[in-house]
């Protein structure tokens, strides 16, 4: 029996998911969890697929433990937990694939060098993604590893969507729109194709609304435009990120107010968005329960910005057939969905409030000219599917009938 592991490694945390592979070659979630507070006092927790706690572990004096040390412990626990299942591949979320990578890649020394060279484009994430890849290469040198890029889904966007209005030399240096949340959008595109193939073949906006938030315009399941750009700071208002703002503001902060580049970075990534506008919290649920006028103002701005950015993407798409909500806020927050849909009512988005309060997927009235749906995303499963796909290619195993297109349900 086989298993695959999906890893999402950040600066102070590693999220993981273990999937067993059934007879049809489909991944089934066996356990998932995270290691947090790496570099301070690491804490590991794991849960079964139905949410039962399997493990909690603290390293109170573990400030010196590296990603590699903790991954060694995690793998030891995982092989116990997986019992007689053999781990055949590890898939990693890698934030940046640059201009080269349009699909997941099997890791080798040359790929690691190329991904290393992309660190300046995503200094907050890429080095930590690579740390996990290097740690596993050392721990299990024979285990195939697959890098799955957040940018890859947007790789083939039309040229006009990827160029900033800067002198050409900057574009050639790689200063352009890449887009992110690609694993989530890839999963949504495939799920929508299973749920409603006709809509999936049309013009769709997927709204990934979590702590990080973005929109993706998809035509026939392919990205044609997206709100995040050169970095994950662009586009929508987010939990603690500003999203798009007049670049003149950045100049003013530095040149008139004397803020350093590091202070501006901290302000735009960590202190803005819902947190900055409300002055209370970056968490949408907390704000909805607050009742404070500043919380309401932050929620309203979030929804207005989402609708306004959607307007831009609708122009890129030349119209709209469906909007799909996903991620923490998109999947769970009926009021935010309703506010965004109502702002798009002029387009023909006719929300059905009863359905919106229910279990979905469809939340518009049956004859709404534009459909709205809620589809839970699953980036870990998407990574596992890519890892499994690569493992099958390496071993020459024939894909089961239907192949990767039908692995999601
Ligand atoms: P991340 O980008 O960190 O993965 P998530 O996708 O988990 O973020 O989304 C986190 C956001 O989702 C938070 O603003 C949180 O308040 C919101 N959220 C999560 N669950 C609910 C819920 N049941 N109702 C309303 N909002 C929720």
Coordinates of C-alpha atoms and ligand atoms in Angstrom, one line a residue:
X1 CA 0.0 0.0 0.0
X2 CA 1.2 3.5 -0.9
X3 CA 1.0 7.0 0.6
X4 CA 2.0 10.5 -0.4
X5 CA 2.9 13.5 1.8
X6 CA 2.0 17.1 1.0
X7 CA 4.0 19.9 2.7
X8 CA 3.6 23.6 2.9
X9 CA 6.6 25.1 4.7
X10 CA 6.7 28.7 5.9
X11 CA 9.1 30.7 8.0
X12 CA 7.8 29.5 11.4
X13 CA 5.4 26.7 10.4
X14 CA 5.1 23.6 8.4
X15 CA 1.6 22.4 7.4
X16 CA 1.4 18.7 6.3
X17 CA -1.1 16.2 5.0
X18 CA -0.7 12.5 4.7
X19 CA -2.7 10.7 2.0
X20 CA -3.0 6.9 1.4
X21 CA -3.5 5.8 -2.2
X22 CA -6.5 3.4 -2.8
X23 CA -6.7 0.7 -5.4
X24 CA -7.9 3.1 -8.1
X25 CA -4.9 5.3 -7.4
X26 CA -6.9 8.0 -5.7
X27 CA -5.5 9.8 -2.6
X28 CA -7.5 9.6 0.6
X29 CA -6.6 12.0 3.4
X30 CA -5.3 10.0 6.4
X31 CA -4.0 12.7 8.7
X32 CA -3.1 16.4 8.6
X33 CA -1.7 19.0 10.9
X34 CA 1.0 21.6 11.4
X35 CA 4.1 22.4 13.3
X36 CA 4.0 25.9 14.5
X37 CA 6.3 28.3 16.3
X38 CA 9.5 27.0 14.7
X39 CA 12.4 28.9 16.1
X40 CA 10.6 29.8 19.3
X41 CA 9.0 26.8 21.0
X42 CA 7.8 24.3 18.3
X43 CA 4.4 22.7 18.7
X44 CA 3.2 19.8 16.6
X45 CA -0.4 18.7 16.2
X46 CA -1.9 16.1 14.0
X47 CA -5.6 15.2 13.3
X48 CA -7.3 12.4 11.5
X49 CA -9.3 13.1 8.4
X50 CA -12.5 13.4 10.5
X51 CA -10.8 15.8 12.9
X52 CA -9.9 13.5 15.8
X53 CA -6.7 14.6 17.6
X54 CA -3.9 12.1 16.9
X55 CA -0.9 13.8 18.4
X56 CA 0.2 16.9 20.2
X57 CA 3.8 17.6 21.0
X58 CA 5.7 20.5 22.4
X59 CA 9.4 21.3 22.4
X60 CA 9.5 23.9 25.1
X61 CA 13.3 24.3 24.8
X62 CA 13.3 23.8 21.1
X63 CA 14.2 27.2 19.8
X64 CA 17.3 25.8 18.1
X65 CA 15.4 23.1 16.3
X66 CA 15.5 23.6 12.5
X67 CA 12.9 22.7 9.9
X68 CA 15.1 19.6 9.2
X69 CA 15.1 18.5 12.8
X70 CA 11.3 18.8 13.0
X71 CA 10.7 17.1 9.7
X72 CA 12.8 14.1 10.9
X73 CA 10.4 13.8 13.9
X74 CA 7.4 14.3 11.7
X75 CA 8.5 11.6 9.3
X76 CA 9.2 9.2 12.1
X77 CA 5.6 9.7 13.5
X78 CA 4.2 9.6 9.9
X79 CA 5.7 6.2 9.2
X80 CA 4.3 4.9 12.5
X81 CA 0.9 6.3 11.7
X82 CA 0.9 5.1 8.1
X83 CA 1.8 1.6 9.3
X84 CA 2.3 -0.6 6.3
X85 CA 1.9 2.2 3.7
X86 CA 5.1 3.2 1.9
X87 CA 5.6 6.9 1.2
X88 CA 6.3 7.1 -2.5
X89 CA 6.5 10.8 -3.0
X90 CA 6.5 14.2 -1.2
X91 CA 4.8 17.2 -2.8
X92 CA 5.8 20.7 -1.8
X93 CA 3.9 24.0 -2.1
X94 CA 6.5 26.3 -3.7
X95 CA 5.4 29.9 -3.9
X96 CA 7.4 30.9 -7.0
X97 CA 8.1 29.2 -10.2
X98 CA 9.2 32.4 -12.0
X99 CA 8.7 32.7 -15.8
X100 CA 9.9 29.1 -16.5
X101 CA 7.6 26.7 -14.7
X102 CA 4.1 26.2 -15.9
X103 CA 3.6 22.8 -14.2
X104 CA 4.9 20.9 -11.2
X105 CA 8.5 19.6 -11.4
X106 CA 10.4 16.7 -10.0
X107 CA 13.1 18.0 -7.7
X108 CA 16.8 17.5 -8.6
X109 CA 19.9 19.5 -7.8
X110 CA 19.5 21.7 -10.9
X111 CA 15.9 22.6 -10.0
X112 CA 16.9 23.5 -6.4
X113 CA 19.5 25.9 -7.9
X114 CA 16.8 27.5 -10.2
X115 CA 14.4 27.8 -7.3
X116 CA 17.1 29.3 -5.1
X117 CA 17.7 32.0 -7.8
X118 CA 14.0 33.0 -7.5
X119 CA 14.3 33.7 -3.7
X120 CA 14.6 37.5 -4.3
X121 CA 11.1 37.4 -5.9
X122 CA 9.5 35.9 -2.8
X123 CA 12.0 36.4 0.1
X124 CA 9.3 35.8 2.7
X125 CA 8.3 32.3 1.4
X126 CA 10.6 30.7 -1.1
X127 CA 13.6 30.2 1.2
X128 CA 11.4 28.3 3.7
X129 CA 9.8 26.2 0.9
X130 CA 13.4 25.3 -0.2
X131 CA 14.5 24.5 3.4
X132 CA 11.9 21.7 3.5
X133 CA 12.9 20.3 0.1
X134 CA 16.6 20.3 1.2
X135 CA 15.8 18.7 4.6
X136 CA 13.8 15.8 2.9
X137 CA 16.6 15.3 0.3
X138 CA 19.0 14.8 3.2
X139 CA 16.6 12.7 5.2
X140 CA 15.3 10.5 2.4
X141 CA 17.6 11.0 -0.6
X142 CA 15.8 8.4 -2.7
X143 CA 12.3 9.7 -2.1
X144 CA 10.9 11.6 -5.2
X145 CA 10.0 15.2 -4.4
X146 CA 7.7 17.3 -6.5
X147 CA 7.7 21.2 -6.4
X148 CA 4.2 22.5 -7.0
X149 CA 4.2 26.2 -7.8
X150 CA 1.6 28.8 -6.7
X151 CA 2.4 30.8 -9.9
X152 CA 2.2 27.9 -12.4
X153 CA -1.6 28.2 -13.0
X154 CA -1.2 31.7 -14.2
X155 CA 1.9 31.0 -16.3
X156 CA 0.0 31.2 -19.6
X157 CA -2.0 34.4 -18.9
X158 CA -2.2 36.7 -22.0
X159 CA 0.9 38.9 -22.2
X160 CA -1.2 42.0 -21.7
X161 CA -2.3 40.7 -18.3
X162 CA 1.3 40.1 -17.1
X163 CA 3.0 43.4 -18.1
X164 CA 3.3 46.4 -15.8
X165 CA 3.5 49.9 -17.5
X166 CA 7.1 50.2 -16.6
X167 CA 10.1 50.6 -19.0
X168 CA 10.6 47.3 -20.9
X169 CA 13.9 46.5 -19.1
X170 CA 12.1 45.9 -15.8
X171 CA 9.7 43.4 -17.4
X172 CA 12.7 41.6 -18.9
X173 CA 14.2 41.4 -15.4
X174 CA 11.1 39.6 -14.2
X175 CA 9.2 42.6 -12.7
X176 CA 5.7 41.6 -14.0
X177 CA 2.4 40.0 -12.8
X178 CA 2.9 36.4 -11.8
X179 CA -0.3 35.7 -9.7
X180 CA -0.5 33.3 -6.8
X181 CA -3.0 30.9 -5.1
X182 CA -2.5 28.8 -8.2
X183 CA -2.9 25.4 -6.5
X184 CA -6.3 26.5 -5.1
X185 CA -7.4 27.8 -8.5
X186 CA -6.3 24.6 -10.2
X187 CA -8.3 22.6 -7.7
X188 CA -11.4 24.8 -8.1
X189 CA -11.2 24.6 -11.9
X190 CA -11.2 20.8 -11.8
X191 CA -13.9 20.6 -9.1
X192 CA -16.1 23.0 -11.1
X193 CA -15.6 20.8 -14.2
X194 CA -16.9 17.9 -12.2
X195 CA -19.8 19.8 -10.6
X196 CA -20.9 21.8 -13.7
X197 CA -18.9 21.2 -16.9
X198 CA -20.9 23.8 -18.9
X199 CA -20.1 26.6 -16.4
X200 CA -16.5 25.4 -16.2
X201 CA -16.1 25.8 -19.9
X202 CA -17.2 29.4 -19.7
X203 CA -16.1 32.7 -18.1
X204 CA -15.5 32.2 -14.3
X205 CA -14.2 34.3 -11.5
X206 CA -12.8 32.2 -8.6
X207 CA -12.6 34.2 -5.4
X208 CA -10.1 32.8 -2.9
X209 CA -11.0 34.7 0.2
X210 CA -8.9 33.7 3.2
X211 CA -6.3 35.6 5.2
X212 CA -4.6 36.0 1.9
X213 CA -7.2 36.8 -0.8
X214 CA -7.2 37.1 -4.5
X215 CA -9.5 36.6 -7.6
X216 CA -8.7 34.7 -10.7
X217 CA -10.4 35.1 -14.0
X218 CA -10.7 31.7 -15.8
X219 CA -11.8 31.0 -19.3
X220 CA -12.4 27.3 -19.9
X221 CA -10.5 26.5 -16.7
X222 CA -7.4 28.5 -17.6
X223 CA -6.2 31.7 -15.9
X224 CA -6.5 34.8 -18.1
X225 CA -6.1 37.4 -15.3
X226 CA -5.7 37.6 -11.6
X227 CA -5.5 40.3 -8.9
X228 CA -2.2 39.3 -7.2
X229 CA 0.7 40.6 -9.1
X230 CA 4.5 40.6 -8.6
X231 CA 3.9 39.8 -5.0
X232 CA 1.1 38.6 -2.8
X233 CA 0.5 42.1 -1.7
X234 CA -1.4 43.2 -4.8
X235 CA -5.1 43.2 -5.5
X236 CA -7.8 42.6 -2.8
X237 CA -7.8 44.0 0.7
X238 CA -6.7 41.0 3.0
X239 CA -6.5 40.1 6.6
X240 CA -3.5 42.2 7.3
X241 CA -2.3 43.2 3.8
X242 CA -3.3 46.4 2.1
X243 CA -3.8 45.0 -1.4
X244 CA -3.4 47.5 -4.3
X245 CA -2.9 51.0 -3.4
X246 CA -1.5 54.1 -5.2
X247 CA 2.2 53.5 -5.5
X248 CA 2.6 57.2 -4.6
X249 CA 1.6 56.3 -1.0
X250 CA 4.7 54.1 -0.7
X251 CA 6.9 57.0 -1.9
X252 CA 5.1 59.4 0.5
X253 CA 5.6 57.0 3.5
X254 CA 9.3 56.8 2.7
X255 CA 10.2 60.3 1.5
X256 CA 7.9 62.5 3.5
X257 CA 7.2 60.4 6.6
X258 CA 10.8 59.0 6.8
X259 CA 9.7 55.3 7.1
X260 CA 12.3 52.7 6.2
X261 CA 11.7 50.1 3.6
X262 CA 11.4 47.5 6.4
X263 CA 8.8 49.6 8.2
X264 CA 6.8 50.0 5.0
X265 CA 7.0 46.3 4.4
X266 CA 5.7 45.6 7.9
X267 CA 2.9 48.1 7.5
X268 CA 1.7 46.8 4.1
X269 CA 2.0 43.1 4.9
X270 CA 1.2 42.9 8.6
X271 CA -0.6 46.0 9.8
X272 CA -3.0 46.9 7.1
X273 CA -6.1 45.2 5.5
X274 CA -8.9 44.2 7.9
X275 CA -6.6 44.7 10.8
X276 CA -5.5 48.1 9.9
X277 CA -8.9 49.5 9.0
X278 CA -10.8 48.0 11.9
X279 CA -8.0 48.5 14.4
X280 CA -9.3 45.3 16.0
X281 CA -8.5 42.1 14.2
X282 CA -7.4 40.6 10.9
X283 CA -10.0 37.8 11.4
X284 CA -13.2 38.3 9.5
X285 CA -15.2 36.1 11.9
X286 CA -14.1 38.2 14.9
X287 CA -15.0 41.4 13.0
X288 CA -18.5 40.1 12.1
X289 CA -19.1 39.4 15.8
X290 CA -17.7 42.7 17.0
X291 CA -20.5 45.2 16.3
X292 CA -17.9 48.1 16.3
X293 CA -18.5 50.7 13.5
X294 CA -14.8 50.3 12.5
X295 CA -15.3 46.5 12.1
X296 CA -18.3 47.2 9.9
X297 CA -16.3 49.7 7.8
X298 CA -13.5 47.1 7.3
X299 CA -16.0 44.4 6.2
X300 CA -17.7 46.8 3.8
X301 CA -14.4 47.9 2.3
X302 CA -13.3 44.3 1.9
X303 CA -16.5 43.5 0.0
X304 CA -16.5 46.7 -2.1
X305 CA -12.9 46.1 -3.1
X306 CA -13.7 42.5 -4.0
X307 CA -16.6 43.6 -6.2
X308 CA -14.5 46.4 -7.8
X309 CA -11.6 44.1 -8.6
X310 CA -14.1 41.6 -10.0
X311 CA -15.3 44.3 -12.4
X312 CA -11.8 44.6 -13.8
X313 CA -11.5 40.8 -14.3
X314 CA -15.0 40.7 -15.9
X315 CA -13.6 43.2 -18.5
X316 CA -10.6 40.8 -19.0
X317 CA -13.0 37.9 -19.5
X318 CA -15.5 39.8 -21.7
X319 CA -18.4 38.9 -19.5
X320 CA -19.2 36.5 -16.7
X321 CA -21.0 33.1 -16.4
X322 CA -20.1 32.2 -12.8
X323 CA -18.4 33.3 -9.7
X324 CA -17.0 30.7 -7.3
X325 CA -16.3 31.5 -3.6
X326 CA -13.6 29.5 -1.7
X327 CA -11.2 29.5 1.3
X328 CA -11.9 30.5 4.9
X329 CA -14.1 33.5 4.2
X330 CA -15.4 32.4 0.8
X331 CA -16.5 29.0 2.1
X332 CA -17.9 30.1 5.5
X333 CA -19.0 33.7 5.5
X334 CA -22.5 33.9 4.0
X335 CA -22.8 37.7 4.7
X336 CA -19.6 38.5 2.8
X337 CA -20.7 36.4 -0.2
X338 CA -24.1 38.1 -0.1
X339 CA -22.6 41.6 0.0
X340 CA -20.2 40.9 -2.9
X341 CA -23.0 39.2 -5.0
X342 CA -25.4 42.1 -4.3
X343 CA -22.7 44.5 -5.6
X344 CA -22.6 42.4 -8.8
X345 CA -26.4 42.2 -9.1
X346 CA -26.4 44.6 -12.1
X347 CA -24.5 41.9 -14.0
X348 CA -27.2 39.3 -13.3
X349 CA -25.9 37.7 -10.1
X350 CA -29.3 36.9 -8.4
X351 CA -28.4 35.5 -5.0
X352 CA -30.7 33.1 -3.3
X353 CA -30.3 34.0 0.4
X354 CA -31.7 30.7 1.6
X355 CA -29.3 28.7 -0.6
X356 CA -26.5 31.1 0.5
X357 CA -27.2 30.1 4.1
X358 CA -27.2 26.4 3.2
X359 CA -24.7 23.8 2.1
X360 CA -24.3 24.8 -1.5
X361 CA -22.7 24.5 -3.9
X362 CA -25.1 26.8 -5.8
X363 CA -26.1 30.1 -4.0
X364 CA -28.0 31.9 -6.9
X365 CA -31.6 31.4 -8.0
X366 CA -32.0 28.6 -10.6
X367 CA -32.5 31.1 -13.6
X368 CA -29.9 33.6 -12.4
X369 CA -28.0 34.8 -15.6
X370 CA -24.8 34.5 -13.7
X371 CA -24.3 31.6 -11.3
X372 CA -22.6 31.9 -7.9
X373 CA -21.3 28.8 -6.1
X374 CA -19.4 27.8 -3.0
X375 CA -16.7 25.2 -3.6
X376 CA -14.3 24.3 -0.7
X377 CA -10.7 24.4 -1.9
X378 CA -8.1 21.7 -1.1
X379 CA -4.6 22.8 -1.9
X380 CA -3.1 19.8 0.0
X381 CA -5.0 17.4 -2.2
X382 CA -3.9 19.2 -5.3
X383 CA -0.3 18.9 -4.2
X384 CA -0.8 15.2 -3.3
X385 CA -2.3 14.6 -6.8
X386 CA 0.7 16.2 -8.4
X387 CA 3.1 14.1 -6.2
X388 CA 1.2 11.0 -7.1
X389 CA 1.2 11.8 -10.8
X390 CA 5.0 12.2 -10.7
X391 CA 5.5 9.0 -8.7
X392 CA 3.4 7.1 -11.3
X393 CA 5.4 8.6 -14.2
X394 CA 8.6 7.6 -12.5
X395 CA 7.5 4.0 -11.9
X396 CA 5.8 3.8 -15.2
X397 CA 2.5 2.9 -13.6
X398 CA -0.5 3.4 -16.0
X399 CA -3.0 5.9 -14.7
X400 CA -6.3 4.5 -13.7
X401 CA -9.1 5.1 -16.2
X402 CA -10.1 8.8 -16.1
X403 CA -6.7 9.8 -14.8
X404 CA -6.0 12.9 -12.8
X405 CA -9.1 14.7 -14.2
X406 CA -11.4 12.6 -12.0
X407 CA -9.4 12.3 -8.8
X408 CA -11.1 15.0 -6.9
X409 CA -14.5 13.9 -5.8
Ligands
LIG1 P1 -5.3 31.2 5.2 O1 -5.1 32.2 4.1 O2 -4.5 31.6 6.4 O3 -5.3 29.8 4.8 P2 -8.1 30.7 5.7 O4 -8.5 30.3 4.3 O5 -8.1 29.7 6.8 O6 -6.8 31.6 5.7 O7 -9.2 31.9 6.0 C1 -9.2 32.6 7.3 C2 -10.3 33.6 7.3 O8 -11.5 32.8 7.2 C3 -10.4 34.4 8.6 O9 -10.7 35.7 8.3 C4 -11.6 33.7 9.3 O10 -12.3 34.6 10.2 C5 -12.5 33.3 8.2 N1 -13.3 32.2 8.6 C6 -12.9 30.9 8.9 N2 -14.0 30.2 9.3 C7 -15.1 31.0 9.3 C8 -16.5 30.9 9.6 N3 -17.0 29.7 10.0 N4 -17.2 31.9 9.5 C9 -16.7 33.1 9.0 N5 -15.5 33.3 8.7 C10 -14.6 32.3 8.8

